[in-house]
Tab-separated table of C-alpha atoms in Angstrom:
chain	number	residue	atom	x	y	z
E	43	UNK	CA	31.905	-178.427	79.669
E	44	UNK	CA	28.954	-180.791	79.952
E	45	UNK	CA	29.205	-180.741	83.749
E	46	UNK	CA	29.652	-176.970	83.798
E	47	UNK	CA	26.587	-176.397	81.574
E	48	UNK	CA	24.450	-178.800	83.623
E	49	UNK	CA	25.566	-177.176	86.893
E	50	UNK	CA	24.813	-173.668	85.641
E	51	UNK	CA	21.405	-174.755	84.321
E	52	UNK	CA	20.349	-176.841	87.328
E	53	UNK	CA	21.314	-174.068	89.770
E	54	UNK	CA	20.148	-171.104	87.657
E	55	UNK	CA	23.580	-169.466	87.792
E	56	UNK	CA	25.072	-166.554	85.927
E	57	UNK	CA	28.171	-167.251	83.816
E	58	UNK	CA	30.670	-165.971	86.389
E	59	UNK	CA	28.850	-167.496	89.343
E	60	UNK	CA	29.400	-170.887	87.715
E	61	UNK	CA	33.003	-170.171	86.789
E	62	UNK	CA	33.898	-169.071	90.315
E	63	UNK	CA	32.339	-171.996	92.172
E	64	UNK	CA	34.810	-173.416	94.631
E	65	UNK	CA	35.019	-176.913	96.069
E	66	UNK	CA	34.082	-175.605	99.535
E	67	UNK	CA	30.884	-174.020	98.190
E	68	UNK	CA	29.264	-177.441	97.800
E	69	UNK	CA	27.468	-178.623	100.936
E	70	UNK	CA	26.479	-182.158	99.943
E	71	UNK	CA	25.162	-183.028	103.412
E	72	UNK	CA	22.605	-180.206	103.375
E	73	UNK	CA	22.042	-180.288	99.603
E	74	UNK	CA	23.016	-176.641	99.148
E	75	UNK	CA	25.479	-174.556	97.151
E	76	UNK	CA	26.838	-171.287	98.554
E	77	UNK	CA	27.056	-168.592	95.891
E	78	UNK	CA	29.541	-165.933	96.944
E	79	UNK	CA	29.334	-162.364	95.765
E	80	UNK	CA	26.695	-162.783	93.085
E	81	UNK	CA	25.446	-159.724	91.232
E	82	UNK	CA	25.322	-156.813	93.646
E	83	UNK	CA	27.932	-158.585	95.828
E	84	UNK	CA	25.152	-160.671	97.430
E	85	UNK	CA	25.646	-164.157	98.825
E	86	UNK	CA	22.914	-166.781	98.635
E	87	UNK	CA	22.303	-170.503	99.045
E	88	UNK	CA	20.782	-172.562	96.251
E	89	UNK	CA	19.243	-176.034	96.381
E	90	UNK	CA	21.640	-178.648	94.977
E	91	UNK	CA	19.782	-181.289	92.956
E	92	UNK	CA	20.976	-184.849	93.583
E	93	UNK	CA	21.592	-185.306	89.836
E	94	UNK	CA	23.961	-182.339	89.876
E	95	UNK	CA	25.795	-183.608	92.963
E	96	UNK	CA	26.292	-187.005	91.316
E	97	UNK	CA	27.564	-185.400	88.112
E	98	UNK	CA	29.948	-183.180	90.087
E	99	UNK	CA	31.287	-186.223	91.937
E	100	UNK	CA	31.964	-188.022	88.634
E	101	UNK	CA	33.633	-184.887	87.274
E	102	UNK	CA	35.701	-184.456	90.449
E	103	UNK	CA	37.588	-187.664	89.642
E	104	UNK	CA	38.969	-186.031	86.470
E	105	UNK	CA	40.515	-182.920	88.050
E	106	UNK	CA	40.456	-182.741	91.875
E	107	UNK	CA	41.582	-179.118	91.935
E	108	UNK	CA	41.998	-178.027	95.556
E	109	UNK	CA	40.148	-174.755	95.006
E	110	UNK	CA	38.191	-174.433	91.750
E	111	UNK	CA	35.278	-176.616	90.760
E	112	UNK	CA	35.889	-175.718	87.105
E	113	UNK	CA	39.643	-175.019	86.804
E	114	UNK	CA	41.390	-173.625	83.723
E	115	UNK	CA	43.301	-176.784	82.867
E	116	UNK	CA	44.259	-175.622	79.381
E	117	UNK	CA	43.813	-177.405	76.084
E	118	UNK	CA	43.701	-181.170	76.487
E	119	UNK	CA	43.887	-180.709	80.275
E	120	UNK	CA	47.639	-180.028	80.264
E	121	UNK	CA	47.451	-178.622	83.815
E	122	UNK	CA	45.930	-181.831	85.195
E	123	UNK	CA	48.491	-184.455	86.148
E	124	UNK	CA	47.169	-187.913	87.045
E	125	UNK	CA	43.687	-186.541	87.654
E	126	UNK	CA	44.849	-183.640	89.835
E	127	UNK	CA	44.535	-180.127	88.457
E	128	UNK	CA	47.119	-177.530	89.437
E	129	UNK	CA	45.331	-174.652	87.689
E	130	UNK	CA	45.399	-171.410	89.670
E	131	UNK	CA	42.343	-169.863	87.963
E	132	UNK	CA	38.847	-170.955	86.916
E	133	UNK	CA	37.938	-171.582	83.268
E	134	UNK	CA	37.628	-168.445	81.161
E	135	UNK	CA	34.410	-166.840	79.959
E	136	UNK	CA	35.700	-167.127	76.390
E	137	UNK	CA	36.167	-170.897	76.703
E	138	UNK	CA	32.604	-171.378	77.942
E	139	UNK	CA	31.059	-169.019	75.389
E	140	UNK	CA	33.054	-170.639	72.588
E	141	UNK	CA	31.877	-174.101	73.639
E	142	UNK	CA	28.246	-172.933	73.759
E	143	UNK	CA	28.538	-171.454	70.274
E	144	UNK	CA	30.210	-174.598	68.917
E	145	UNK	CA	27.518	-176.867	70.368
E	146	UNK	CA	24.560	-174.804	69.161
E	147	UNK	CA	26.113	-174.469	65.694
E	148	UNK	CA	26.886	-178.188	65.523
E	149	UNK	CA	23.321	-179.204	66.367
E	150	UNK	CA	21.926	-176.470	64.091
E	151	UNK	CA	19.762	-175.140	66.908
E	152	UNK	CA	18.463	-172.283	64.768
E	153	UNK	CA	18.212	-169.709	67.559
E	154	UNK	CA	20.828	-167.583	69.269
E	155	UNK	CA	21.633	-169.236	72.564
E	156	UNK	CA	23.865	-167.879	75.288
E	157	UNK	CA	24.733	-169.167	78.708
E	158	UNK	CA	22.156	-166.766	80.124
E	159	UNK	CA	19.520	-168.717	78.161
E	160	UNK	CA	20.092	-171.569	80.629
E	161	UNK	CA	19.244	-169.209	83.503
E	162	UNK	CA	16.033	-168.142	81.758
E	163	UNK	CA	15.177	-171.805	81.173
E	164	UNK	CA	15.800	-172.662	84.834
E	165	UNK	CA	13.371	-169.975	85.988
E	166	UNK	CA	10.747	-170.861	83.394
E	167	UNK	CA	10.943	-174.608	84.086
E	168	UNK	CA	10.586	-174.049	87.830
E	169	UNK	CA	7.569	-171.798	87.290
E	170	UNK	CA	5.933	-174.303	84.941
E	171	UNK	CA	6.481	-177.029	87.556
E	172	UNK	CA	4.543	-174.968	90.109
E	173	UNK	CA	7.438	-173.502	92.141
E	174	UNK	CA	6.529	-170.166	93.706
E	175	UNK	CA	7.805	-166.900	92.254
E	176	UNK	CA	9.194	-166.021	95.696
E	177	UNK	CA	11.392	-169.140	95.744
E	178	UNK	CA	12.557	-168.493	92.173
E	179	UNK	CA	13.364	-164.890	93.109
E	180	UNK	CA	15.523	-166.061	96.018
E	181	UNK	CA	17.229	-168.784	93.956
E	182	UNK	CA	18.134	-166.271	91.244
E	183	UNK	CA	19.350	-163.754	93.821
E	184	UNK	CA	16.979	-160.951	92.817
E	185	UNK	CA	16.094	-158.153	95.233
E	186	UNK	CA	12.924	-157.316	93.355
E	187	UNK	CA	10.167	-159.661	92.211
E	188	UNK	CA	9.832	-157.440	89.127
E	189	UNK	CA	13.334	-158.474	88.062
E	190	UNK	CA	12.417	-162.144	88.400
E	191	UNK	CA	9.304	-161.710	86.289
E	192	UNK	CA	11.425	-160.512	83.341
E	193	UNK	CA	12.937	-164.009	83.166
E	194	UNK	CA	9.647	-165.806	83.051
E	195	UNK	CA	8.896	-166.265	79.386
E	196	UNK	CA	5.984	-168.655	79.706
E	197	UNK	CA	5.957	-171.375	77.122
E	198	UNK	CA	2.882	-172.922	75.549
E	199	UNK	CA	3.162	-175.677	78.162
E	200	UNK	CA	2.841	-173.113	80.941
E	201	UNK	CA	-0.190	-171.570	79.263
E	202	UNK	CA	-1.784	-175.002	78.774
E	203	UNK	CA	-1.231	-175.797	82.449
E	204	UNK	CA	-2.846	-172.494	83.401
E	205	UNK	CA	-5.931	-173.422	81.379
E	206	UNK	CA	-6.131	-176.815	83.118
E	207	UNK	CA	-5.886	-175.187	86.547
E	208	UNK	CA	-8.526	-172.585	85.681
E	209	UNK	CA	-10.882	-175.261	84.342
E	210	UNK	CA	-10.356	-177.343	87.495
E	211	UNK	CA	-11.005	-174.420	89.855
E	212	UNK	CA	-14.105	-173.087	88.118
E	213	UNK	CA	-16.129	-176.280	87.747
E	214	UNK	CA	-19.894	-175.969	88.227
């Protein structure tokens, strides 16, 4: 689950986009991930961070499913024999949502967190780091910039950075 959560966060994916990632969707040479049939049946390419590629390679050793990046191996990985998964389907939504709930309860996070929260965080963190709204829109697979702006809940850090930029620009 750790690898799944990191992959979804670092690529800004929706729950099902992450679940349905296939081995062939990863283009390590170009540093891209092909997202097939996202919302609105749209395909897109997303930048693959090196940290995510390395984590996926470590994870690959544990399952090596021919098709699914995140196969439904069952409890205690009963469908993985000697590091090779024979699962015919990806993990279930319920498994992922249950793990998220368990983790946030265990650490007493105090706020309701869903997998979609990771997508919001991805967009917000990119914006705060100075990435353009247009790039974020494309990465999230939005047709409209208005849709992207809904995700951008600026944190205090983002507001502080804005103040620094304004002060720097308008120096007398």
